[in-house]
Coordinates of C-alpha atoms in Angstrom, one line a residue:
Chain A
X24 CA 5.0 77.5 145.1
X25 CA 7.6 80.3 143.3
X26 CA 9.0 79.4 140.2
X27 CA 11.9 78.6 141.4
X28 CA 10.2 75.3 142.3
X29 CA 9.2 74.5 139.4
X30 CA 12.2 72.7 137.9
X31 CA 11.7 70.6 141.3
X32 CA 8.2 69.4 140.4
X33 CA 9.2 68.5 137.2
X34 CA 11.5 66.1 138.5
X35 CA 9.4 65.1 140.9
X36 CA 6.6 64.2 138.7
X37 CA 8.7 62.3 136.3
X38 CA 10.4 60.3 139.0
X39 CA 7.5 58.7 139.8
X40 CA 6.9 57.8 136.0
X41 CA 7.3 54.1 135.4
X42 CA 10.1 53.0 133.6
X43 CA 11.3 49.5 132.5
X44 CA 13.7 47.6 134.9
X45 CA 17.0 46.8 134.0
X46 CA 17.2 43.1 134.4
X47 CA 14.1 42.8 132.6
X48 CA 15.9 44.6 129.2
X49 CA 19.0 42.5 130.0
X50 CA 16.8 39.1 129.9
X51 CA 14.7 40.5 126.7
X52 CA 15.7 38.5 123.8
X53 CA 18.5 40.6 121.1
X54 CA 19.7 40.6 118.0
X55 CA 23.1 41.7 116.9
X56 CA 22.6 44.2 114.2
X57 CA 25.3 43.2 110.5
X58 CA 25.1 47.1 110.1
X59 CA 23.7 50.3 111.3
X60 CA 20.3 51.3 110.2
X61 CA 18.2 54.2 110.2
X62 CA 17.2 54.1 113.9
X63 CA 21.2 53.6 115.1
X64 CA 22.6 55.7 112.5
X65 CA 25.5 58.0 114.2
X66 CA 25.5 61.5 113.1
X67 CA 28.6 62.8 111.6
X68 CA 29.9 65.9 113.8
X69 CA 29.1 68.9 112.4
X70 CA 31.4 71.7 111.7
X71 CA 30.1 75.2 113.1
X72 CA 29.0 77.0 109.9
X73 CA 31.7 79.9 110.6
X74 CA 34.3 77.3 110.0
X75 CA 32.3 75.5 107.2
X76 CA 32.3 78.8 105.4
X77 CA 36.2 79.1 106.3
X78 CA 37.1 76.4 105.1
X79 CA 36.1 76.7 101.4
X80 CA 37.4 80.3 101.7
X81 CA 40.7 79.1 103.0
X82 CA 41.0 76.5 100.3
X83 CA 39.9 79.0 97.7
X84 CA 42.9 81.1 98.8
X85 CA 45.4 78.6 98.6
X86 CA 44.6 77.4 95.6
X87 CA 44.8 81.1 93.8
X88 CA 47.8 81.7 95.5
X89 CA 49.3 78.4 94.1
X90 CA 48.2 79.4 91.0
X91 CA 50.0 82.8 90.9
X92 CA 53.0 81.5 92.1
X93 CA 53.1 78.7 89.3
X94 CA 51.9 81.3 87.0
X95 CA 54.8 83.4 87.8
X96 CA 58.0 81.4 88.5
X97 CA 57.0 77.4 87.1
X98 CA 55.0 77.8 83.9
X99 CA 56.9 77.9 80.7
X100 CA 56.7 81.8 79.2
X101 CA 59.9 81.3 77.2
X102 CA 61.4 78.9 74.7
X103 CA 64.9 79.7 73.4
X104 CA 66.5 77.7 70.8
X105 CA 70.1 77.6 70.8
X106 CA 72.0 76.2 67.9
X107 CA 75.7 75.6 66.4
X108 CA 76.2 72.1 66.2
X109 CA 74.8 71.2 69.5
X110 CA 71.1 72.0 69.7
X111 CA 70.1 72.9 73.4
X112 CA 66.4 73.9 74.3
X113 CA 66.2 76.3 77.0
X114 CA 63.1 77.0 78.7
X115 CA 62.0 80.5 81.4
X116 CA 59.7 81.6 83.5
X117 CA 57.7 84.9 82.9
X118 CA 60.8 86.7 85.2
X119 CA 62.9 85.1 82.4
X120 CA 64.5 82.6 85.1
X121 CA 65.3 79.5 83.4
X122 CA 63.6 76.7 84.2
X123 CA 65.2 73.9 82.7
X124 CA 68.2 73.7 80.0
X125 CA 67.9 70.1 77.8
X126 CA 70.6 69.0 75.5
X127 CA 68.7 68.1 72.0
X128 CA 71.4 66.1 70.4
X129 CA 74.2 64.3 71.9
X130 CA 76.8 67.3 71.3
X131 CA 74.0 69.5 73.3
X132 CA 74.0 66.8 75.7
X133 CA 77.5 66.4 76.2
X134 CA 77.5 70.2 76.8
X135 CA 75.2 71.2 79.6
X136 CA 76.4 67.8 81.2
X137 CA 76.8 68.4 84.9
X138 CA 76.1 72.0 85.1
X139 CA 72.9 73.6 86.5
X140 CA 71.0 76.3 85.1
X141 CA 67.9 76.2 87.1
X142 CA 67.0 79.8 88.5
X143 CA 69.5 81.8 86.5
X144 CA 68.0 84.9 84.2
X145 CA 67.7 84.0 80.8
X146 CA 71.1 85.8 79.0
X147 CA 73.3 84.7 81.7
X148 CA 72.6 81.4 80.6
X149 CA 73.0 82.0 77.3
X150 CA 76.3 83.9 77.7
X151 CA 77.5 80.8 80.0
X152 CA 76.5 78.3 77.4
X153 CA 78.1 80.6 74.4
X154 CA 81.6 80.5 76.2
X155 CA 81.1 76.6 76.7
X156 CA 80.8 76.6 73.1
X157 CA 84.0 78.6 72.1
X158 CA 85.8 76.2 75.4
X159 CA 84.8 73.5 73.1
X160 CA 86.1 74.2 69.9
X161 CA 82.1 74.3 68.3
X162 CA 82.6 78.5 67.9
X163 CA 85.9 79.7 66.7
X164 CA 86.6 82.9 64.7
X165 CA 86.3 80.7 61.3
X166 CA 82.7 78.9 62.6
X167 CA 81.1 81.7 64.2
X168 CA 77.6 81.0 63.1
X169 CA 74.9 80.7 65.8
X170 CA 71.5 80.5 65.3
X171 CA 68.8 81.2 67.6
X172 CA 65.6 80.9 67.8
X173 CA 62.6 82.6 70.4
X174 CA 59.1 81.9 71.2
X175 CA 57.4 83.4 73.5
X176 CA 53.9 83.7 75.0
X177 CA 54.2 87.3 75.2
X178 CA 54.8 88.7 71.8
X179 CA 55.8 91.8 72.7
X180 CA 58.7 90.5 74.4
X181 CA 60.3 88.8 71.9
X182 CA 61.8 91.7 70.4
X183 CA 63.4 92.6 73.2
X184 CA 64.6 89.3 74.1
X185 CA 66.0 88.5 70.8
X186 CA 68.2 92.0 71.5
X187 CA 68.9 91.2 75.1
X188 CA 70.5 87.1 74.5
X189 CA 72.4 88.3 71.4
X190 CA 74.1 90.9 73.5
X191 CA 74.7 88.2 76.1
X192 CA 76.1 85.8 73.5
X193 CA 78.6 88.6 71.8
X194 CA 79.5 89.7 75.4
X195 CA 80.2 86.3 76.2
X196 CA 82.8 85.5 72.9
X197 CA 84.5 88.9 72.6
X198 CA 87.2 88.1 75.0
X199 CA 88.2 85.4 73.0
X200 CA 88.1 87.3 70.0
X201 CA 84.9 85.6 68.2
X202 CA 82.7 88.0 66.6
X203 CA 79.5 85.7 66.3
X204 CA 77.4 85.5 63.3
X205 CA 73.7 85.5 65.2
X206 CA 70.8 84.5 63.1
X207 CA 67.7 85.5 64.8
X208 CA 64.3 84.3 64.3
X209 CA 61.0 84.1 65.7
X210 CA 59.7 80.0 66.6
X211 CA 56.1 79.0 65.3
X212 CA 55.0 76.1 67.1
X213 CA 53.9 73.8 64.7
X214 CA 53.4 70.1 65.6
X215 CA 54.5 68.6 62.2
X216 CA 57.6 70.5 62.8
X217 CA 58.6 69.2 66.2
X218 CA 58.2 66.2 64.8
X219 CA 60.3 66.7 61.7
X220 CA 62.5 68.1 64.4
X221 CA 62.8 64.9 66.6
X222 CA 63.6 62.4 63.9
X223 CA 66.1 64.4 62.2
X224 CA 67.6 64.7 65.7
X225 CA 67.6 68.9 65.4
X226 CA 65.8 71.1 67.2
X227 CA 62.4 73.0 65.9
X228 CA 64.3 76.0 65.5
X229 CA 66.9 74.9 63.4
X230 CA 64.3 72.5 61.1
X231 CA 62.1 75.4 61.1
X232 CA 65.7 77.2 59.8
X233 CA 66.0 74.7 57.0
X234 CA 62.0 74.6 55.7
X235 CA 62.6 77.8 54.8
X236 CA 65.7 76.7 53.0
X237 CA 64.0 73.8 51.4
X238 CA 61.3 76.3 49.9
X239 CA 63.7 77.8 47.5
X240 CA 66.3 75.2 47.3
X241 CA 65.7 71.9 45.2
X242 CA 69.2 70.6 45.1
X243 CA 69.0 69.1 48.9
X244 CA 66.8 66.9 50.3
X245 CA 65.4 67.2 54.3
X246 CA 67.8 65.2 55.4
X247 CA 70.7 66.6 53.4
X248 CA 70.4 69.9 55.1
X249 CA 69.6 68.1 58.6
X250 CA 73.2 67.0 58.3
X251 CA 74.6 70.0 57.1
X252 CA 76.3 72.3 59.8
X253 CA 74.8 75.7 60.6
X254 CA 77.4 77.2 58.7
X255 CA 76.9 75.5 55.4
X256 CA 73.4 76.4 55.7
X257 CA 73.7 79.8 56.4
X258 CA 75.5 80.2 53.1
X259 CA 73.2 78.2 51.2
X260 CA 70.6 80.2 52.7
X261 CA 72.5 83.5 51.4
X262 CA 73.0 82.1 48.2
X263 CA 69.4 81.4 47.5
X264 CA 68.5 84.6 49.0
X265 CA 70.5 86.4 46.1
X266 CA 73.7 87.9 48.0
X267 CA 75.9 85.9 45.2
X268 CA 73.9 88.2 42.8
X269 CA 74.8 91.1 45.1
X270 CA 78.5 90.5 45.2
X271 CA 78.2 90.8 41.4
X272 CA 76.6 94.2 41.8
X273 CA 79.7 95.2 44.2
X274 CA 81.9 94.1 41.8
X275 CA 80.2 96.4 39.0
X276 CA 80.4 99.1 41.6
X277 CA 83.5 98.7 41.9
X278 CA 84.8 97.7 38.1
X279 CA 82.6 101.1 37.9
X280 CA 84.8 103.3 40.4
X281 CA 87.9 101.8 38.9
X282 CA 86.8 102.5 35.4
X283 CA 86.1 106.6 36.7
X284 CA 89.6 106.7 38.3
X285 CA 91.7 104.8 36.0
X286 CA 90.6 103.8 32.9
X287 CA 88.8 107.1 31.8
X288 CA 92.2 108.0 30.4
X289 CA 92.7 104.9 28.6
X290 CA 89.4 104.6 27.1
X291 CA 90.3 108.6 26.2
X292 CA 93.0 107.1 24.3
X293 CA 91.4 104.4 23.2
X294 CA 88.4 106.6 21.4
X295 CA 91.1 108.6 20.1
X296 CA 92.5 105.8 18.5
X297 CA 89.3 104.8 17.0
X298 CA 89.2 108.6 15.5
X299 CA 92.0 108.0 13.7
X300 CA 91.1 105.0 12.2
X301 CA 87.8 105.6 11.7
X302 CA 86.8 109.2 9.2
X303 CA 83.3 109.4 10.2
X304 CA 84.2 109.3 14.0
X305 CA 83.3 112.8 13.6
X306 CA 80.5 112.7 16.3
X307 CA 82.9 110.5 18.5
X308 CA 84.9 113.4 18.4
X309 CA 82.8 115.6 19.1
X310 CA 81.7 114.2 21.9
X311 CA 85.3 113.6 22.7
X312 CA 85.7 117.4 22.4
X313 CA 82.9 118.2 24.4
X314 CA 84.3 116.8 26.9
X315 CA 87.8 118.2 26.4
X316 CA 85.8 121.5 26.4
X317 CA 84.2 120.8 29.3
X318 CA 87.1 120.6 31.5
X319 CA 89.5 122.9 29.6
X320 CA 90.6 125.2 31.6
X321 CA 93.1 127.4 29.5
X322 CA 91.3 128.9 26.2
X323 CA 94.5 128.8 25.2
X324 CA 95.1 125.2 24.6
X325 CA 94.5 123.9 21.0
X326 CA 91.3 121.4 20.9
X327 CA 92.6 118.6 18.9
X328 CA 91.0 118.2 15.5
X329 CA 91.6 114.4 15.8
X330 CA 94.8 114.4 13.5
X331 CA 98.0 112.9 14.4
X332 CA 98.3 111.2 17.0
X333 CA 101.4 112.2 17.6
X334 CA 100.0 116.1 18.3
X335 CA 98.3 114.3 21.2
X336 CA 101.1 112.5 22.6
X337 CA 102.9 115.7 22.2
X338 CA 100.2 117.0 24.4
X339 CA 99.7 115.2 27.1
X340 CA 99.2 117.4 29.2
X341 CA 96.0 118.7 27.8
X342 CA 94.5 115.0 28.5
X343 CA 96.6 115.4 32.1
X344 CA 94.8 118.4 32.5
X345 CA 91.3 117.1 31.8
X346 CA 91.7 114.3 33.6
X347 CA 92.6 116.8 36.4
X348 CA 89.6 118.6 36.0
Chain B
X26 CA 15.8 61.3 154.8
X27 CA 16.1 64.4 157.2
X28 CA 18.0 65.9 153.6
X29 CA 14.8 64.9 151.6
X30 CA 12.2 66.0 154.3
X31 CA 14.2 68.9 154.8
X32 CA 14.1 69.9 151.2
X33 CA 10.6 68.4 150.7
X34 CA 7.8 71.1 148.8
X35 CA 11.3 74.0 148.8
X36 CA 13.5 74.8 146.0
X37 CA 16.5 71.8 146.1
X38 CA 19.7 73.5 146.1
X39 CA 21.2 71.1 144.5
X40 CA 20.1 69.8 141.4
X41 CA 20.9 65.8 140.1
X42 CA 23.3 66.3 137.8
X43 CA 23.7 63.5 134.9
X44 CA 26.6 61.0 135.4
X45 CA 29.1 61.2 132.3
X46 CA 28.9 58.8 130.2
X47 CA 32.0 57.9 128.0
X48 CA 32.5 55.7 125.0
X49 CA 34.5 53.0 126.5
X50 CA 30.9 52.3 128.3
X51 CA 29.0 51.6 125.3
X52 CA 32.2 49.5 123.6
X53 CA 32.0 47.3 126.8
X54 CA 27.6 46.9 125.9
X55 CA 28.8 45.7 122.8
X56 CA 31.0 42.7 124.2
X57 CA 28.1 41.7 126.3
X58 CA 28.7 43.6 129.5
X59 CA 26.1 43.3 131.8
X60 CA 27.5 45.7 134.3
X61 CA 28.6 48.1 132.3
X62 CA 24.8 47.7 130.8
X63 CA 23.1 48.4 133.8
X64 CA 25.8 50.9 134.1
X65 CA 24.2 52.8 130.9
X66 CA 20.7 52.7 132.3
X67 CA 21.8 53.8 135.4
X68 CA 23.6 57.4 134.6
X69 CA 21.4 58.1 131.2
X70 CA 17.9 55.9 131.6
X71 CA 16.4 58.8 133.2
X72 CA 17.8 61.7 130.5
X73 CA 16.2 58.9 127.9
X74 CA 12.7 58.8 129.7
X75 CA 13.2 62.6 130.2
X76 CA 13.4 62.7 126.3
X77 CA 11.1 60.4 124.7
X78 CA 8.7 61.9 127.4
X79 CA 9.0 65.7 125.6
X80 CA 8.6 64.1 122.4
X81 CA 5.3 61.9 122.9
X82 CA 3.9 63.8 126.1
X83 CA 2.3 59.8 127.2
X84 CA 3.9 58.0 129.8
X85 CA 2.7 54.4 128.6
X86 CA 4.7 55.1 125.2
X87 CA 7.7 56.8 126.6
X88 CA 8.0 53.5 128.7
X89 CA 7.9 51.4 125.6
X90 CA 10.7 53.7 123.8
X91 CA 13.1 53.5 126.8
X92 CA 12.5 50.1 126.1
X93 CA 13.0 49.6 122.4
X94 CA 16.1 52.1 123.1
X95 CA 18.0 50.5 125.8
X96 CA 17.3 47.2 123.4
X97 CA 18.5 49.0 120.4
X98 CA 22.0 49.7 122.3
X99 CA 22.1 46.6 122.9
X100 CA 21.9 45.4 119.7
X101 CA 23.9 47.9 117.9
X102 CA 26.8 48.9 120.4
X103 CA 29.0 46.8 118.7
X104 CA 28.9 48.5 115.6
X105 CA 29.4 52.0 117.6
X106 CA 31.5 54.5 116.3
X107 CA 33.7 55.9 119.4
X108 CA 33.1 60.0 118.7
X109 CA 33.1 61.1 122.3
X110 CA 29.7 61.9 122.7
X111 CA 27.9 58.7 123.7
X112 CA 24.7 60.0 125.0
X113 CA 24.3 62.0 121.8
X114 CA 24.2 58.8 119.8
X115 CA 21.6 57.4 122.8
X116 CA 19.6 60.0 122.0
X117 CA 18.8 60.0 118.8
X118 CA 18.2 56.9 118.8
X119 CA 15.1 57.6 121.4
X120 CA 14.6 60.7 118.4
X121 CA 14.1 57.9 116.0
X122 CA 11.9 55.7 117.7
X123 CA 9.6 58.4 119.1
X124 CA 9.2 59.4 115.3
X125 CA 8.6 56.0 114.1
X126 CA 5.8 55.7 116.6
X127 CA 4.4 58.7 116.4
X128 CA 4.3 58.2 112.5
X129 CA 2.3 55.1 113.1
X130 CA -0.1 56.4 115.5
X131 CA -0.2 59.3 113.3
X132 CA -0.5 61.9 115.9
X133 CA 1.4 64.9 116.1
X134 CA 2.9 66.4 119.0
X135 CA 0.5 69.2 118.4
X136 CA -2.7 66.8 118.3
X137 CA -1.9 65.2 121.0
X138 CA -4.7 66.2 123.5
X139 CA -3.7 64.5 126.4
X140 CA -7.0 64.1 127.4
X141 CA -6.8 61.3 129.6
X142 CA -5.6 63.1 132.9
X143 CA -5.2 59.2 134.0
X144 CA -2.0 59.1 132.0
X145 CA 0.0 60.9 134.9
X146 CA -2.1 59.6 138.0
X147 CA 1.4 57.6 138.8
X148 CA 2.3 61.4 140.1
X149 CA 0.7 61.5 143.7
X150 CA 1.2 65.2 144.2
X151 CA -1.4 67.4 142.3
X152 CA 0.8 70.2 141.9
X153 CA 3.8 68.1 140.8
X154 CA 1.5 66.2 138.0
X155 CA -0.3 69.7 137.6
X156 CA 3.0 71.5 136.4
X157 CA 4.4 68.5 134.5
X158 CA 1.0 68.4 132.6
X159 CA 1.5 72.1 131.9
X160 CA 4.7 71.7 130.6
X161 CA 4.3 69.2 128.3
X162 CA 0.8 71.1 127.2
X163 CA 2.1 74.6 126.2
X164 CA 5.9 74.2 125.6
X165 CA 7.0 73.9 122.0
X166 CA 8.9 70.9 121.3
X167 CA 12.4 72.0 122.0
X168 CA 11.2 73.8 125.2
X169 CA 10.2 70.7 126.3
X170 CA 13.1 68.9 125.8
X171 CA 15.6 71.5 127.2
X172 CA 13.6 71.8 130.4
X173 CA 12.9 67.8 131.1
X174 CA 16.5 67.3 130.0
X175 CA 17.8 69.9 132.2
X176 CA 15.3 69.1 135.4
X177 CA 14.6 65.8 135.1
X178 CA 17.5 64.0 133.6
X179 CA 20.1 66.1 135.1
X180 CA 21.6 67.2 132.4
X181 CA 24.1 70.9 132.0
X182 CA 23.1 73.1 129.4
X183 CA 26.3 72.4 127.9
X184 CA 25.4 68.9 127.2
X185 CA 22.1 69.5 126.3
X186 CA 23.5 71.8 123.1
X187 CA 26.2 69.3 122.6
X188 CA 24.0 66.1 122.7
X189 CA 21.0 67.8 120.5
X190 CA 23.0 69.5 118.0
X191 CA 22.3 73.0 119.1
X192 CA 24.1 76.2 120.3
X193 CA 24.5 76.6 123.9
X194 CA 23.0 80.3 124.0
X195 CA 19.9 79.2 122.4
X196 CA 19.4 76.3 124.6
X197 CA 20.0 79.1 127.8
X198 CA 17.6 80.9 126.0
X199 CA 14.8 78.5 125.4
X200 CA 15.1 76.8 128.8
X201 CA 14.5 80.7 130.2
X202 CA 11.5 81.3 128.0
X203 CA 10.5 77.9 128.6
X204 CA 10.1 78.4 132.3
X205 CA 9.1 81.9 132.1
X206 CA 5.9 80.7 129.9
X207 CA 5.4 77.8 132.3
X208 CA 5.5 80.3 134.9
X209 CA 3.2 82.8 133.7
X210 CA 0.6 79.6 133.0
X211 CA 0.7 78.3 136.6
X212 CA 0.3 82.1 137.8
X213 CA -2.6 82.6 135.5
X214 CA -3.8 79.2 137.2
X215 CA -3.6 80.2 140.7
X216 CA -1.1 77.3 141.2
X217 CA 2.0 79.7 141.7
X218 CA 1.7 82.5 144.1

């Protein structure tokens, strides 16, 4: 025998094994199994390990690049809060593509009704919503206030966003003449707020624009100033902040530069007058002189020794000439 | 007759190849076929025997697990899962049952002494029963079963590493080593030249 005969004796030998007949299993006595148990339990196929260890890995790769695509173009990075009368919330990707523009009130509403902003960069938006503003009568040269209000998950973007949508805004309302009155500010989410926000029908920025009106105003309640249009508060907001106050100081200013260019004659006249009347003006003269000495010009000129009058009015040049100088 | 005298004590040619066996065979066991029952044992009674006979090395027992198999299927082919690899599922079954019985003999494949020569005195020839004994002696578990699979039951490599869950170059592998070792044993025992 080679080897090559040994797979042959193998079968041989086992051919002439016993082994149970067929009509005799078919006759035996069975019962139908409810379920499969542990002897006629089928295997599940098994996946070859190289495409068990694919899969995961495959999965693993979707999911991360699902993630950095939501990351980038569908999760909110921006929220910009645009104001006037209508209140429109306007959210953006972190490419500063908005992702969706909702009305806040029913003016806001009524506003972005049947136009889509989905997609578009950020200040085109808000240059496209500015003009629907002035198209509607809600910005005009008279009502020019806007107010608007950022958040952002990056903070060192707001800055430059802030710059970048009031550009867009101005841009938008110089051809028709409207120089807007931006008010800028920086949003705080706070959850008391949006909900201060939502039943006095404004949006966060604006109620967070009118907290800070409320802490130094007592005269209005909440929902007083809710009520009030953007520009009523932002002079109620200038008035508390003191620029009434400043006005006066302009007006000083200028009471000031009027006094130096007109009335320094008058009063001249005036404290001569009082020299007259009064004998121990003396100093008053003095000082009076001083000054006449001080811008004298010719030696020549007689100082007045606070006599007549009259010698001054016939002089009035001397006075003419002091003013001069 | 001529064909099996000719080929008589010579390397066949031609090996038996198993039947294929596909899942609409077993669905029909399940609704009480008898023809397609004696169908089954016909193409895969043989690859069973083949099996259980790697797996418990004693004739008497492997007879009684063909049995308890083929009874099994009967009982349970209604409740069979079509996955296109019946004779798989057959198998494992004869897997089960060879385990339950050797667990209640308690006796491992590797105790198994087969002492009793008288086991295999159905095989007339001496060399035929000598090199069956030897194979079932020294072969390690799954060298048995990829060689009585392969030459008894018929069965391609291929089906052998689809049916018992294993890759197809490690079956070639093992069924060379496998007959390489038998080989070397029969030399060693003057029974090849």
């Amino acid at each position: 025998m080679n080897k090559r005969e040994i797979p042959a004796a193998l079968r041989r030998a086992a051919e002439q094994l016993p082994m149970p007949h067929s009509q005799e299993l078919w006759e035996m006595p069975v019962s139908k199994q409810t379920e499969l148990d542990y002897i006629t339990a089928q295997e599940l196929p098994q996946v070859p390990t190289r495409r068990r260890a694919f899969l995961p890995a495959l999965t693993c790769c979707i999911v991360l690049l699902f993630f950095g695509w939501f990351w980038q173009y569908r999760m909110v990075e921006t929220t910009v809060f645009l104001d006037v009368n209508p209140s429109i919330q306007i959210t953006a990707n972190r490419r500063d593509r908005v992702l969706e523009v909702t009305g806040l009130n029913a003016d806001g509403r009524s506003l972005i009704e049947g136009q889509v902003f989905s997609g578009l960069p950020l200040p085109t938006v808000l240059g496209q919503l500015a003009d629907t503003l002035a198209q509607r009568n809600y910005l005009t040269p008279e009502k020019s206030t806007v107010l608007l209000t950022v958040q952002s998950r990056r903070q060192s973007h707001v800055q430059e966003l802030e710059s970048l949508l009031s550009s867009s805004i101005q841009s938008a309302l110089e051809p028709r003449k409207i120089a807007p009155a931006i008010i800028l500010q920086t949003y705080e989410e706070d959850a008391s707020l949006q909900q201060a926000a939502s039943q006095q029908q404004v949006s966060p920025g604006k109620m967070q624009y009118i907290r800070q009106i409320l802490e130094e105003e007592d005269d209005y309640s909440l929902e007083e100033l809710a009520s009030m249009s953007l520009e009523d508060l932002r002079r109620l907001a200038q008035k508390e902040a003191g620029d009434d106050w400043e006005e006066d100081d302009d007006l000083e200013e200028e009471d000031r530069e009027d006094w130096d260019s007109e009335d320094q004659e008058d009063d001249w006249h005036a404290s001569q007058s009082e020299k007259d009347t009064d004998d121990g003006g003396q100093e008053d003269e003095d000082s009076d002189r001083s000054d006449d000495l001080e811008e004298e010009d010719d030696p020549d000129e007689e100082i007045p020794s606070g006599e007549d009058d009259g010698e001054e009015d016939e002089d009035p040049d001397d006075s003419e000439e002091g003013d001069d100088n | 007759m001529l064909l099996f005298c000719a080929v008589q004590g010579t390397y066949s040619p031609r090996r038996t190849t198993l039947p294929e066996i596909d899942d609409s065979l077993l669905i029909r066991v399940g609704e009480d076929d008898r023809d397609a029952f004696e169908e089954l044992y016909r193409k895969s009674g043989r690859a069973v025997y083949a099996f259980a006979l790697s797996l418990l090395k004693n004739p008497d027992d492997t007879q009684d697990i063909v049995q308890e198999t083929f009874l099994k299927i009967r009982g349970a082919a209604h409740l069979y899962r079509p996955m296109g690899k019946p004779m798989a599922w057959i198998l494992t079954i004869a897997r089960n049952l060879c385990n339950s019985r050797l667990r209640q003999s308690a006796l491992s494949v590797e105790d198994c002494k087969m002492e009793d020569s008288l086991q295999f005195s159905y095989v007339t020839d001496p060399t035929d029963r000598l090199v069956l004994e030897s194979a079932l002696r020294i072969l390690g578990e799954e060298e048995r079963q990829i060689l009585l699979l392969h030459c008894v039951a018929g069965m391609k490599h291929r089906e052998i590493a689809q049916d018992l869950g294993m890759p197809l170059s490690t079956v070639l592998s093992r069924y060379n080593r496998s007959l390489k070792k038998l080989r070397n044993h029969l030399t060693a025992q003057g029974v090849l030249s």
